[in-house]
Amino acid sequence: MYFKLSCVLVLATTVCALDFHSEEAAECATKHWSEIRDIVNPKISMMDKILPKAGVERVRKLLDGKDELPKDPPPRSWLGEAADAIPEGLMSMFGKKIIEECVDEMKHK
């Protein structure tokens, strides 16, 4: 019973995973950029404790040596690269819920 439930939850998570490279996700990230910055900026100094080494290096490259996200929303390609640098299991710490809710609203309009 528990095994079946676990399988269903894993499949639901996989099937319903947010595509951070999609037009909708990019539009939502842009629309809610100030909220995302408020969530992410305090965590940037802790990136080396949160992310794997490869992810930290990618994020540092994207930030171009700065200690905060850009004030203006970056291009879609930047957003996708940032999402690729952060493991899916940790995305909830970096504004995933904001983008998911926005994308969900877009789909139900």
PDB file of N, CA and C in Angstrom:
ATOM      1  N   MET A   1       0.826  -1.202   0.000  1.00  0.00           N
ATOM      2  CA  MET A   1       0.000   0.000   0.000  1.00  0.00           C
ATOM      3  C   MET A   1       0.864   1.257   0.000  1.00  0.00           C
ATOM      4  N   TYR A   2       1.809   1.334   0.957  1.00  0.00           N
ATOM      5  CA  TYR A   2       2.659   2.519   1.026  1.00  0.00           C
ATOM      6  C   TYR A   2       3.552   2.627  -0.196  1.00  0.00           C
ATOM      7  N   PHE A   3       4.000   1.469  -0.706  1.00  0.00           N
ATOM      8  CA  PHE A   3       4.844   1.469  -1.890  1.00  0.00           C
ATOM      9  C   PHE A   3       4.081   2.042  -3.081  1.00  0.00           C
ATOM     10  N   LYS A   4       2.814   1.618  -3.251  1.00  0.00           N
ATOM     11  CA  LYS A   4       2.000   2.126  -4.358  1.00  0.00           C
ATOM     12  C   LYS A   4       1.803   3.628  -4.228  1.00  0.00           C
ATOM     13  N   LEU A   5       1.526   4.089  -3.032  1.00  0.00           N
ATOM     14  CA  LEU A   5       1.333   5.514  -2.804  1.00  0.00           C
ATOM     15  C   LEU A   5       2.614   6.274  -3.124  1.00  0.00           C
ATOM     16  N   SER A   6       3.756   5.740  -2.715  1.00  0.00           N
ATOM     17  CA  SER A   6       5.033   6.378  -3.008  1.00  0.00           C
ATOM     18  C   SER A   6       5.263   6.465  -4.507  1.00  0.00           C
ATOM     19  N   CYS A   7       4.946   5.396  -5.205  1.00  0.00           N
ATOM     20  CA  CYS A   7       5.111   5.393  -6.663  1.00  0.00           C
ATOM     21  C   CYS A   7       4.221   6.442  -7.321  1.00  0.00           C
ATOM     22  N   VAL A   8       2.998   6.526  -6.880  1.00  0.00           N
ATOM     23  CA  VAL A   8       2.073   7.514  -7.430  1.00  0.00           C
ATOM     24  C   VAL A   8       2.599   8.924  -7.189  1.00  0.00           C
ATOM     25  N   LEU A   9       3.094   9.190  -5.984  1.00  0.00           N
ATOM     26  CA  LEU A   9       3.622  10.515  -5.675  1.00  0.00           C
ATOM     27  C   LEU A   9       4.850  10.839  -6.516  1.00  0.00           C
ATOM     28  N   VAL A  10       5.729   9.872  -6.711  1.00  0.00           N
ATOM     29  CA  VAL A  10       6.916  10.091  -7.545  1.00  0.00           C
ATOM     30  C   VAL A  10       6.511  10.378  -8.977  1.00  0.00           C
ATOM     31  N   LEU A  11       5.577   9.590  -9.497  1.00  0.00           N
ATOM     32  CA  LEU A  11       5.121   9.809 -10.869  1.00  0.00           C
ATOM     33  C   LEU A  11       4.430  11.157 -11.014  1.00  0.00           C
ATOM     34  N   ALA A  12       3.619  11.527 -10.054  1.00  0.00           N
ATOM     35  CA  ALA A  12       2.930  12.819 -10.117  1.00  0.00           C
ATOM     36  C   ALA A  12       3.924  13.962 -10.099  1.00  0.00           C
ATOM     37  N   THR A  13       4.948  13.832  -9.287  1.00  0.00           N
ATOM     38  CA  THR A  13       5.966  14.874  -9.217  1.00  0.00           C
ATOM     39  C   THR A  13       6.716  14.977 -10.526  1.00  0.00           C
ATOM     40  N   THR A  14       7.037  13.838 -11.129  1.00  0.00           N
ATOM     41  CA  THR A  14       7.781  13.819 -12.375  1.00  0.00           C
ATOM     42  C   THR A  14       6.946  14.392 -13.505  1.00  0.00           C
ATOM     43  N   VAL A  15       5.697  13.949 -13.593  1.00  0.00           N
ATOM     44  CA  VAL A  15       4.837  14.392 -14.676  1.00  0.00           C
ATOM     45  C   VAL A  15       4.490  15.868 -14.534  1.00  0.00           C
ATOM     46  N   CYS A  16       4.303  16.330 -13.322  1.00  0.00           N
ATOM     47  CA  CYS A  16       3.869  17.700 -13.092  1.00  0.00           C
ATOM     48  C   CYS A  16       5.024  18.661 -12.805  1.00  0.00           C
ATOM     49  N   ALA A  17       6.248  18.214 -13.015  1.00  0.00           N
ATOM     50  CA  ALA A  17       7.396  19.076 -12.733  1.00  0.00           C
ATOM     51  C   ALA A  17       7.325  20.332 -13.598  1.00  0.00           C
ATOM     52  N   LEU A  18       7.692  21.423 -13.012  1.00  0.00           N
ATOM     53  CA  LEU A  18       7.668  22.712 -13.702  1.00  0.00           C
ATOM     54  C   LEU A  18       8.834  22.803 -14.665  1.00  0.00           C
ATOM     55  N   ASP A  19       8.560  23.192 -15.894  1.00  0.00           N
ATOM     56  CA  ASP A  19       9.604  23.390 -16.895  1.00  0.00           C
ATOM     57  C   ASP A  19      10.071  24.837 -16.802  1.00  0.00           C
ATOM     58  N   PHE A  20      11.228  25.038 -16.175  1.00  0.00           N
ATOM     59  CA  PHE A  20      11.735  26.391 -15.981  1.00  0.00           C
ATOM     60  C   PHE A  20      12.231  27.030 -17.273  1.00  0.00           C
ATOM     61  N   HIS A  21      12.280  26.256 -18.351  1.00  0.00           N
ATOM     62  CA  HIS A  21      12.695  26.791 -19.647  1.00  0.00           C
ATOM     63  C   HIS A  21      11.503  27.222 -20.486  1.00  0.00           C
ATOM     64  N   SER A  22      10.296  27.006 -19.982  1.00  0.00           N
ATOM     65  CA  SER A  22       9.099  27.326 -20.757  1.00  0.00           C
ATOM     66  C   SER A  22       8.858  28.831 -20.805  1.00  0.00           C
ATOM     67  N   GLU A  23       8.124  29.222 -21.818  1.00  0.00           N
ATOM     68  CA  GLU A  23       7.718  30.630 -21.976  1.00  0.00           C
ATOM     69  C   GLU A  23       6.948  31.098 -20.753  1.00  0.00           C
ATOM     70  N   GLU A  24       6.039  30.246 -20.269  1.00  0.00           N
ATOM     71  CA  GLU A  24       5.204  30.608 -19.121  1.00  0.00           C
ATOM     72  C   GLU A  24       6.046  30.843 -17.869  1.00  0.00           C
ATOM     73  N   ALA A  25       6.990  29.945 -17.619  1.00  0.00           N
ATOM     74  CA  ALA A  25       7.841  30.095 -16.437  1.00  0.00           C
ATOM     75  C   ALA A  25       8.672  31.367 -16.528  1.00  0.00           C
ATOM     76  N   ALA A  26       9.200  31.648 -17.716  1.00  0.00           N
ATOM     77  CA  ALA A  26       9.994  32.863 -17.907  1.00  0.00           C
ATOM     78  C   ALA A  26       9.132  34.111 -17.702  1.00  0.00           C
ATOM     79  N   GLU A  27       7.927  34.070 -18.230  1.00  0.00           N
ATOM     80  CA  GLU A  27       7.011  35.202 -18.065  1.00  0.00           C
ATOM     81  C   GLU A  27       6.668  35.419 -16.595  1.00  0.00           C
ATOM     82  N   CYS A  28       6.427  34.331 -15.881  1.00  0.00           N
ATOM     83  CA  CYS A  28       6.086  34.431 -14.456  1.00  0.00           C
ATOM     84  C   CYS A  28       7.284  34.892 -13.630  1.00  0.00           C
ATOM     85  N   ALA A  29       8.466  34.398 -13.945  1.00  0.00           N
ATOM     86  CA  ALA A  29       9.664  34.835 -13.223  1.00  0.00           C
ATOM     87  C   ALA A  29       9.886  36.323 -13.438  1.00  0.00           C
ATOM     88  N   THR A  30       9.669  36.779 -14.655  1.00  0.00           N
ATOM     89  CA  THR A  30       9.819  38.200 -14.957  1.00  0.00           C
ATOM     90  C   THR A  30       8.777  39.027 -14.205  1.00  0.00           C
ATOM     91  N   LYS A  31       7.549  38.556 -14.237  1.00  0.00           N
ATOM     92  CA  LYS A  31       6.445  39.265 -13.580  1.00  0.00           C
ATOM     93  C   LYS A  31       6.663  39.375 -12.061  1.00  0.00           C
ATOM     94  N   HIS A  32       7.243  38.341 -11.456  1.00  0.00           N
ATOM     95  CA  HIS A  32       7.409  38.286  -9.995  1.00  0.00           C
ATOM     96  C   HIS A  32       8.875  38.424  -9.579  1.00  0.00           C
ATOM     97  N   TRP A  33       9.660  39.066 -10.434  1.00  0.00           N
ATOM     98  CA  TRP A  33      11.103  39.138 -10.198  1.00  0.00           C
ATOM     99  C   TRP A  33      11.459  39.758  -8.845  1.00  0.00           C
ATOM    100  N   SER A  34      10.784  40.820  -8.451  1.00  0.00           N
ATOM    101  CA  SER A  34      11.143  41.460  -7.172  1.00  0.00           C
ATOM    102  C   SER A  34      10.885  40.515  -5.995  1.00  0.00           C
ATOM    103  N   GLU A  35       9.818  39.722  -6.056  1.00  0.00           N
ATOM    104  CA  GLU A  35       9.542  38.752  -4.996  1.00  0.00           C
ATOM    105  C   GLU A  35      10.617  37.663  -4.968  1.00  0.00           C
ATOM    106  N   ILE A  36      11.003  37.201  -6.142  1.00  0.00           N
ATOM    107  CA  ILE A  36      12.029  36.167  -6.237  1.00  0.00           C
ATOM    108  C   ILE A  36      13.356  36.703  -5.716  1.00  0.00           C
ATOM    109  N   ARG A  37      13.686  37.935  -6.067  1.00  0.00           N
ATOM    110  CA  ARG A  37      14.919  38.557  -5.560  1.00  0.00           C
ATOM    111  C   ARG A  37      14.910  38.609  -4.039  1.00  0.00           C
ATOM    112  N   ASP A  38      13.765  38.973  -3.467  1.00  0.00           N
ATOM    113  CA  ASP A  38      13.648  39.049  -2.003  1.00  0.00           C
ATOM    114  C   ASP A  38      13.892  37.689  -1.342  1.00  0.00           C
ATOM    115  N   ILE A  39      13.502  36.615  -2.014  1.00  0.00           N
ATOM    116  CA  ILE A  39      13.697  35.273  -1.473  1.00  0.00           C
ATOM    117  C   ILE A  39      15.138  34.801  -1.683  1.00  0.00           C
ATOM    118  N   VAL A  40      15.668  35.051  -2.861  1.00  0.00           N
ATOM    119  CA  VAL A  40      16.968  34.493  -3.239  1.00  0.00           C
ATOM    120  C   VAL A  40      18.154  35.283  -2.698  1.00  0.00           C
ATOM    121  N   ASN A  41      18.095  36.591  -2.736  1.00  0.00           N
ATOM    122  CA  ASN A  41      19.268  37.395  -2.349  1.00  0.00           C
ATOM    123  C   ASN A  41      19.845  37.049  -0.972  1.00  0.00           C
ATOM    124  N   PRO A  42      19.025  36.853   0.051  1.00  0.00           N
ATOM    125  CA  PRO A  42      19.610  36.490   1.348  1.00  0.00           C
ATOM    126  C   PRO A  42      20.309  35.120   1.348  1.00  0.00           C
ATOM    127  N   LYS A  43      19.961  34.272   0.391  1.00  0.00           N
ATOM    128  CA  LYS A  43      20.540  32.933   0.340  1.00  0.00           C
ATOM    129  C   LYS A  43      21.836  32.873  -0.473  1.00  0.00           C
ATOM    130  N   ILE A  44      22.124  33.895  -1.229  1.00  0.00           N
ATOM    131  CA  ILE A  44      23.298  33.865  -2.100  1.00  0.00           C
ATOM    132  C   ILE A  44      24.575  33.669  -1.301  1.00  0.00           C
ATOM    133  N   SER A  45      24.685  34.305  -0.164  1.00  0.00           N
ATOM    134  CA  SER A  45      25.896  34.155   0.644  1.00  0.00           C
ATOM    135  C   SER A  45      26.040  32.739   1.210  1.00  0.00           C
ATOM    136  N   MET A  46      24.954  31.959   1.218  1.00  0.00           N
ATOM    137  CA  MET A  46      24.980  30.596   1.744  1.00  0.00           C
ATOM    138  C   MET A  46      25.000  29.535   0.645  1.00  0.00           C
ATOM    139  N   MET A  47      25.111  29.962  -0.613  1.00  0.00           N
ATOM    140  CA  MET A  47      25.034  29.031  -1.740  1.00  0.00           C
ATOM    141  C   MET A  47      25.996  27.860  -1.601  1.00  0.00           C
ATOM    142  N   ASP A  48      27.214  28.116  -1.138  1.00  0.00           N
ATOM    143  CA  ASP A  48      28.195  27.037  -1.047  1.00  0.00           C
ATOM    144  C   ASP A  48      27.811  25.991  -0.005  1.00  0.00           C
ATOM    145  N   LYS A  49      26.905  26.335   0.899  1.00  0.00           N
ATOM    146  CA  LYS A  49      26.436  25.382   1.904  1.00  0.00           C
ATOM    147  C   LYS A  49      25.167  24.660   1.450  1.00  0.00           C
ATOM    148  N   ILE A  50      24.465  25.250   0.474  1.00  0.00           N
ATOM    149  CA  ILE A  50      23.182  24.721   0.024  1.00  0.00           C
ATOM    150  C   ILE A  50      23.317  23.886  -1.247  1.00  0.00           C
ATOM    151  N   LEU A  51      24.090  24.382  -2.197  1.00  0.00           N
ATOM    152  CA  LEU A  51      24.175  23.755  -3.513  1.00  0.00           C
ATOM    153  C   LEU A  51      25.414  22.881  -3.669  1.00  0.00           C
ATOM    154  N   PRO A  52      25.346  21.929  -4.594  1.00  0.00           N
ATOM    155  CA  PRO A  52      26.553  21.182  -4.940  1.00  0.00           C
ATOM    156  C   PRO A  52      27.580  22.134  -5.567  1.00  0.00           C
ATOM    157  N   LYS A  53      28.841  21.763  -5.533  1.00  0.00           N
ATOM    158  CA  LYS A  53      29.923  22.625  -6.010  1.00  0.00           C
ATOM    159  C   LYS A  53      29.691  23.104  -7.447  1.00  0.00           C
ATOM    160  N   ALA A  54      29.276  22.200  -8.326  1.00  0.00           N
ATOM    161  CA  ALA A  54      29.034  22.587  -9.721  1.00  0.00           C
ATOM    162  C   ALA A  54      27.939  23.653  -9.815  1.00  0.00           C
ATOM    163  N   GLY A  55      26.904  23.519  -8.997  1.00  0.00           N
ATOM    164  CA  GLY A  55      25.821  24.506  -8.989  1.00  0.00           C
ATOM    165  C   GLY A  55      26.294  25.860  -8.500  1.00  0.00           C
ATOM    166  N   VAL A  56      27.132  25.855  -7.468  1.00  0.00           N
ATOM    167  CA  VAL A  56      27.677  27.112  -6.935  1.00  0.00           C
ATOM    168  C   VAL A  56      28.485  27.829  -8.010  1.00  0.00           C
ATOM    169  N   GLU A  57      29.307  27.074  -8.724  1.00  0.00           N
ATOM    170  CA  GLU A  57      30.131  27.676  -9.776  1.00  0.00           C
ATOM    171  C   GLU A  57      29.275  28.271 -10.881  1.00  0.00           C
ATOM    172  N   ARG A  58      28.222  27.561 -11.260  1.00  0.00           N
ATOM    173  CA  ARG A  58      27.330  28.072 -12.312  1.00  0.00           C
ATOM    174  C   ARG A  58      26.604  29.334 -11.855  1.00  0.00           C
ATOM    175  N   VAL A  59      26.142  29.336 -10.608  1.00  0.00           N
ATOM    176  CA  VAL A  59      25.433  30.509 -10.089  1.00  0.00           C
ATOM    177  C   VAL A  59      26.383  31.705 -10.007  1.00  0.00           C
ATOM    178  N   ARG A  60      27.589  31.490  -9.526  1.00  0.00           N
ATOM    179  CA  ARG A  60      28.561  32.591  -9.440  1.00  0.00           C
ATOM    180  C   ARG A  60      28.849  33.181 -10.816  1.00  0.00           C
ATOM    181  N   LYS A  61      28.952  32.306 -11.809  1.00  0.00           N
ATOM    182  CA  LYS A  61      29.178  32.779 -13.181  1.00  0.00           C
ATOM    183  C   LYS A  61      27.986  33.610 -13.658  1.00  0.00           C
ATOM    184  N   LEU A  62      26.783  33.137 -13.383  1.00  0.00           N
ATOM    185  CA  LEU A  62      25.577  33.868 -13.782  1.00  0.00           C
ATOM    186  C   LEU A  62      25.477  35.225 -13.084  1.00  0.00           C
ATOM    187  N   LEU A  63      25.908  35.270 -11.840  1.00  0.00           N
ATOM    188  CA  LEU A  63      25.842  36.524 -11.073  1.00  0.00           C
ATOM    189  C   LEU A  63      26.987  37.469 -11.419  1.00  0.00           C
ATOM    190  N   ASP A  64      27.931  36.986 -12.204  1.00  0.00           N
ATOM    191  CA  ASP A  64      29.052  37.805 -12.659  1.00  0.00           C
ATOM    192  C   ASP A  64      29.798  38.463 -11.491  1.00  0.00           C
ATOM    193  N   GLY A  65      30.002  37.663 -10.432  1.00  0.00           N
ATOM    194  CA  GLY A  65      30.759  38.141  -9.284  1.00  0.00           C
ATOM    195  C   GLY A  65      29.984  39.005  -8.302  1.00  0.00           C
ATOM    196  N   LYS A  66      28.727  39.228  -8.560  1.00  0.00           N
ATOM    197  CA  LYS A  66      27.912  40.054  -7.660  1.00  0.00           C
ATOM    198  C   LYS A  66      27.303  39.189  -6.556  1.00  0.00           C
ATOM    199  N   ASP A  67      26.853  39.845  -5.495  1.00  0.00           N
ATOM    200  CA  ASP A  67      26.267  39.142  -4.362  1.00  0.00           C
ATOM    201  C   ASP A  67      24.744  39.189  -4.336  1.00  0.00           C
ATOM    202  N   GLU A  68      24.149  39.583  -5.446  1.00  0.00           N
ATOM    203  CA  GLU A  68      22.690  39.607  -5.506  1.00  0.00           C
ATOM    204  C   GLU A  68      22.231  39.426  -6.936  1.00  0.00           C
ATOM    205  N   LEU A  69      20.960  39.091  -7.078  1.00  0.00           N
ATOM    206  CA  LEU A  69      20.378  38.958  -8.414  1.00  0.00           C
ATOM    207  C   LEU A  69      20.283  40.332  -9.067  1.00  0.00           C
ATOM    208  N   PRO A  70      20.277  40.369 -10.397  1.00  0.00           N
ATOM    209  CA  PRO A  70      20.125  41.659 -11.079  1.00  0.00           C
ATOM    210  C   PRO A  70      18.811  42.337 -10.676  1.00  0.00           C
ATOM    211  N   LYS A  71      18.821  43.657 -10.668  1.00  0.00           N
ATOM    212  CA  LYS A  71      17.597  44.388 -10.296  1.00  0.00           C
ATOM    213  C   LYS A  71      16.482  44.168 -11.307  1.00  0.00           C
ATOM    214  N   ASP A  72      16.851  44.155 -12.575  1.00  0.00           N
ATOM    215  CA  ASP A  72      15.861  43.930 -13.630  1.00  0.00           C
ATOM    216  C   ASP A  72      15.855  42.453 -14.013  1.00  0.00           C
ATOM    217  N   PRO A  73      14.697  41.935 -14.395  1.00  0.00           N
ATOM    218  CA  PRO A  73      14.640  40.531 -14.778  1.00  0.00           C
ATOM    219  C   PRO A  73      15.600  40.239 -15.934  1.00  0.00           C
ATOM    220  N   PRO A  74      16.364  39.181 -15.812  1.00  0.00           N
ATOM    221  CA  PRO A  74      17.309  38.814 -16.869  1.00  0.00           C
ATOM    222  C   PRO A  74      16.603  38.125 -18.035  1.00  0.00           C
ATOM    223  N   PRO A  75      17.332  37.877 -19.124  1.00  0.00           N
ATOM    224  CA  PRO A  75      16.721  37.184 -20.265  1.00  0.00           C
ATOM    225  C   PRO A  75      16.304  35.757 -19.912  1.00  0.00           C
ATOM    226  N   ARG A  76      15.420  35.221 -20.713  1.00  0.00           N
ATOM    227  CA  ARG A  76      14.885  33.872 -20.492  1.00  0.00           C
ATOM    228  C   ARG A  76      16.009  32.840 -20.400  1.00  0.00           C
ATOM    229  N   SER A  77      17.022  32.960 -21.236  1.00  0.00           N
ATOM    230  CA  SER A  77      18.119  31.983 -21.223  1.00  0.00           C
ATOM    231  C   SER A  77      18.834  31.982 -19.868  1.00  0.00           C
ATOM    232  N   TRP A  78      18.975  33.164 -19.256  1.00  0.00           N
ATOM    233  CA  TRP A  78      19.614  33.274 -17.949  1.00  0.00           C
ATOM    234  C   TRP A  78      18.785  32.549 -16.898  1.00  0.00           C
ATOM    235  N   LEU A  79      17.482  32.733 -16.966  1.00  0.00           N
ATOM    236  CA  LEU A  79      16.581  32.093 -16.005  1.00  0.00           C
ATOM    237  C   LEU A  79      16.674  30.568 -16.107  1.00  0.00           C
ATOM    238  N   GLY A  80      16.734  30.048 -17.323  1.00  0.00           N
ATOM    239  CA  GLY A  80      16.863  28.615 -17.520  1.00  0.00           C
ATOM    240  C   GLY A  80      18.182  28.083 -16.986  1.00  0.00           C
ATOM    241  N   GLU A  81      19.262  28.812 -17.224  1.00  0.00           N
ATOM    242  CA  GLU A  81      20.574  28.404 -16.714  1.00  0.00           C
ATOM    243  C   GLU A  81      20.585  28.405 -15.186  1.00  0.00           C
ATOM    244  N   ALA A  82      19.961  29.409 -14.595  1.00  0.00           N
ATOM    245  CA  ALA A  82      19.898  29.471 -13.133  1.00  0.00           C
ATOM    246  C   ALA A  82      19.122  28.281 -12.585  1.00  0.00           C
ATOM    247  N   ALA A  83      18.016  27.947 -13.229  1.00  0.00           N
ATOM    248  CA  ALA A  83      17.220  26.799 -12.791  1.00  0.00           C
ATOM    249  C   ALA A  83      18.003  25.498 -12.951  1.00  0.00           C
ATOM    250  N   ASP A  84      18.810  25.394 -13.996  1.00  0.00           N
ATOM    251  CA  ASP A  84      19.615  24.187 -14.209  1.00  0.00           C
ATOM    252  C   ASP A  84      20.709  24.039 -13.152  1.00  0.00           C
ATOM    253  N   ALA A  85      21.139  25.137 -12.579  1.00  0.00           N
ATOM    254  CA  ALA A  85      22.220  25.105 -11.586  1.00  0.00           C
ATOM    255  C   ALA A  85      21.728  24.637 -10.217  1.00  0.00           C
ATOM    256  N   ILE A  86      20.422  24.667 -10.029  1.00  0.00           N
ATOM    257  CA  ILE A  86      19.851  24.334  -8.720  1.00  0.00           C
ATOM    258  C   ILE A  86      19.094  23.008  -8.821  1.00  0.00           C
ATOM    259  N   PRO A  87      19.462  22.013  -8.030  1.00  0.00           N
ATOM    260  CA  PRO A  87      18.748  20.732  -8.079  1.00  0.00           C
ATOM    261  C   PRO A  87      17.253  20.919  -7.819  1.00  0.00           C
ATOM    262  N   GLU A  88      16.456  20.129  -8.519  1.00  0.00           N
ATOM    263  CA  GLU A  88      14.988  20.217  -8.424  1.00  0.00           C
ATOM    264  C   GLU A  88      14.499  20.183  -6.982  1.00  0.00           C
ATOM    265  N   GLY A  89      15.097  19.353  -6.159  1.00  0.00           N
ATOM    266  CA  GLY A  89      14.676  19.234  -4.767  1.00  0.00           C
ATOM    267  C   GLY A  89      14.893  20.486  -3.944  1.00  0.00           C
ATOM    268  N   LEU A  90      15.758  21.373  -4.413  1.00  0.00           N
ATOM    269  CA  LEU A  90      16.043  22.610  -3.684  1.00  0.00           C
ATOM    270  C   LEU A  90      15.337  23.834  -4.268  1.00  0.00           C
ATOM    271  N   MET A  91      14.680  23.664  -5.398  1.00  0.00           N
ATOM    272  CA  MET A  91      14.057  24.813  -6.063  1.00  0.00           C
ATOM    273  C   MET A  91      13.019  25.514  -5.190  1.00  0.00           C
ATOM    274  N   SER A  92      12.394  24.779  -4.283  1.00  0.00           N
ATOM    275  CA  SER A  92      11.380  25.405  -3.430  1.00  0.00           C
ATOM    276  C   SER A  92      11.991  26.501  -2.561  1.00  0.00           C
ATOM    277  N   MET A  93      13.290  26.431  -2.312  1.00  0.00           N
ATOM    278  CA  MET A  93      13.967  27.468  -1.514  1.00  0.00           C
ATOM    279  C   MET A  93      14.211  28.738  -2.321  1.00  0.00           C
ATOM    280  N   PHE A  94      14.008  28.652  -3.640  1.00  0.00           N
ATOM    281  CA  PHE A  94      14.393  29.753  -4.507  1.00  0.00           C
ATOM    282  C   PHE A  94      13.234  30.300  -5.336  1.00  0.00           C
ATOM    283  N   GLY A  95      12.049  30.289  -4.801  1.00  0.00           N
ATOM    284  CA  GLY A  95      10.915  30.934  -5.457  1.00  0.00           C
ATOM    285  C   GLY A  95      10.111  30.058  -6.390  1.00  0.00           C
ATOM    286  N   LYS A  96      10.324  28.763  -6.346  1.00  0.00           N
ATOM    287  CA  LYS A  96       9.600  27.860  -7.242  1.00  0.00           C
ATOM    288  C   LYS A  96       8.085  28.000  -7.081  1.00  0.00           C
ATOM    289  N   LYS A  97       7.638  28.117  -5.842  1.00  0.00           N
ATOM    290  CA  LYS A  97       6.191  28.179  -5.585  1.00  0.00           C
ATOM    291  C   LYS A  97       5.553  29.402  -6.261  1.00  0.00           C
ATOM    292  N   ILE A  98       6.235  30.514  -6.239  1.00  0.00           N
ATOM    293  CA  ILE A  98       5.719  31.734  -6.885  1.00  0.00           C
ATOM    294  C   ILE A  98       5.508  31.489  -8.369  1.00  0.00           C
ATOM    295  N   ILE A  99       6.505  30.871  -8.998  1.00  0.00           N
ATOM    296  CA  ILE A  99       6.422  30.623 -10.435  1.00  0.00           C
ATOM    297  C   ILE A  99       5.356  29.573 -10.729  1.00  0.00           C
ATOM    298  N   GLU A 100       5.295  28.512  -9.919  1.00  0.00           N
ATOM    299  CA  GLU A 100       4.287  27.469 -10.123  1.00  0.00           C
ATOM    300  C   GLU A 100       2.868  28.037 -10.031  1.00  0.00           C
ATOM    301  N   GLU A 101       2.623  28.846  -9.014  1.00  0.00           N
ATOM    302  CA  GLU A 101       1.276  29.421  -8.848  1.00  0.00           C
ATOM    303  C   GLU A 101       0.921  30.331 -10.015  1.00  0.00           C
ATOM    304  N   CYS A 102       1.875  31.103 -10.474  1.00  0.00           N
ATOM    305  CA  CYS A 102       1.635  31.994 -11.607  1.00  0.00           C
ATOM    306  C   CYS A 102       1.341  31.204 -12.877  1.00  0.00           C
ATOM    307  N   VAL A 103       2.148  30.165 -13.137  1.00  0.00           N
ATOM    308  CA  VAL A 103       1.927  29.330 -14.325  1.00  0.00           C
ATOM    309  C   VAL A 103       0.560  28.659 -14.230  1.00  0.00           C
ATOM    310  N   ASP A 104       0.202  28.183 -13.052  1.00  0.00           N
ATOM    311  CA  ASP A 104      -1.099  27.545 -12.862  1.00  0.00           C
ATOM    312  C   ASP A 104      -2.233  28.528 -13.156  1.00  0.00           C
ATOM    313  N   GLU A 105      -2.087  29.764 -12.693  1.00  0.00           N
ATOM    314  CA  GLU A 105      -3.102  30.796 -12.984  1.00  0.00           C
ATOM    315  C   GLU A 105      -3.224  31.026 -14.484  1.00  0.00           C
ATOM    316  N   MET A 106      -2.088  31.065 -15.169  1.00  0.00           N
ATOM    317  CA  MET A 106      -2.101  31.288 -16.613  1.00  0.00           C
ATOM    318  C   MET A 106      -2.854  30.174 -17.342  1.00  0.00           C
ATOM    319  N   LYS A 107      -2.678  28.946 -16.868  1.00  0.00           N
ATOM    320  CA  LYS A 107      -3.324  27.796 -17.514  1.00  0.00           C
ATOM    321  C   LYS A 107      -4.825  27.769 -17.282  1.00  0.00           C
ATOM    322  N   HIS A 108      -5.282  28.404 -16.204  1.00  0.00           N
ATOM    323  CA  HIS A 108      -6.716  28.369 -15.860  1.00  0.00           C
ATOM    324  C   HIS A 108      -7.452  29.641 -16.228  1.00  0.00           C
ATOM    325  N   LYS A 109      -6.848  30.471 -17.040  1.00  0.00           N
ATOM    326  CA  LYS A 109      -7.533  31.703 -17.463  1.00  0.00           C
ATOM    327  C   LYS A 109      -8.376  31.429 -18.678  1.00  0.00           C
TER     328      LYS A 109
END
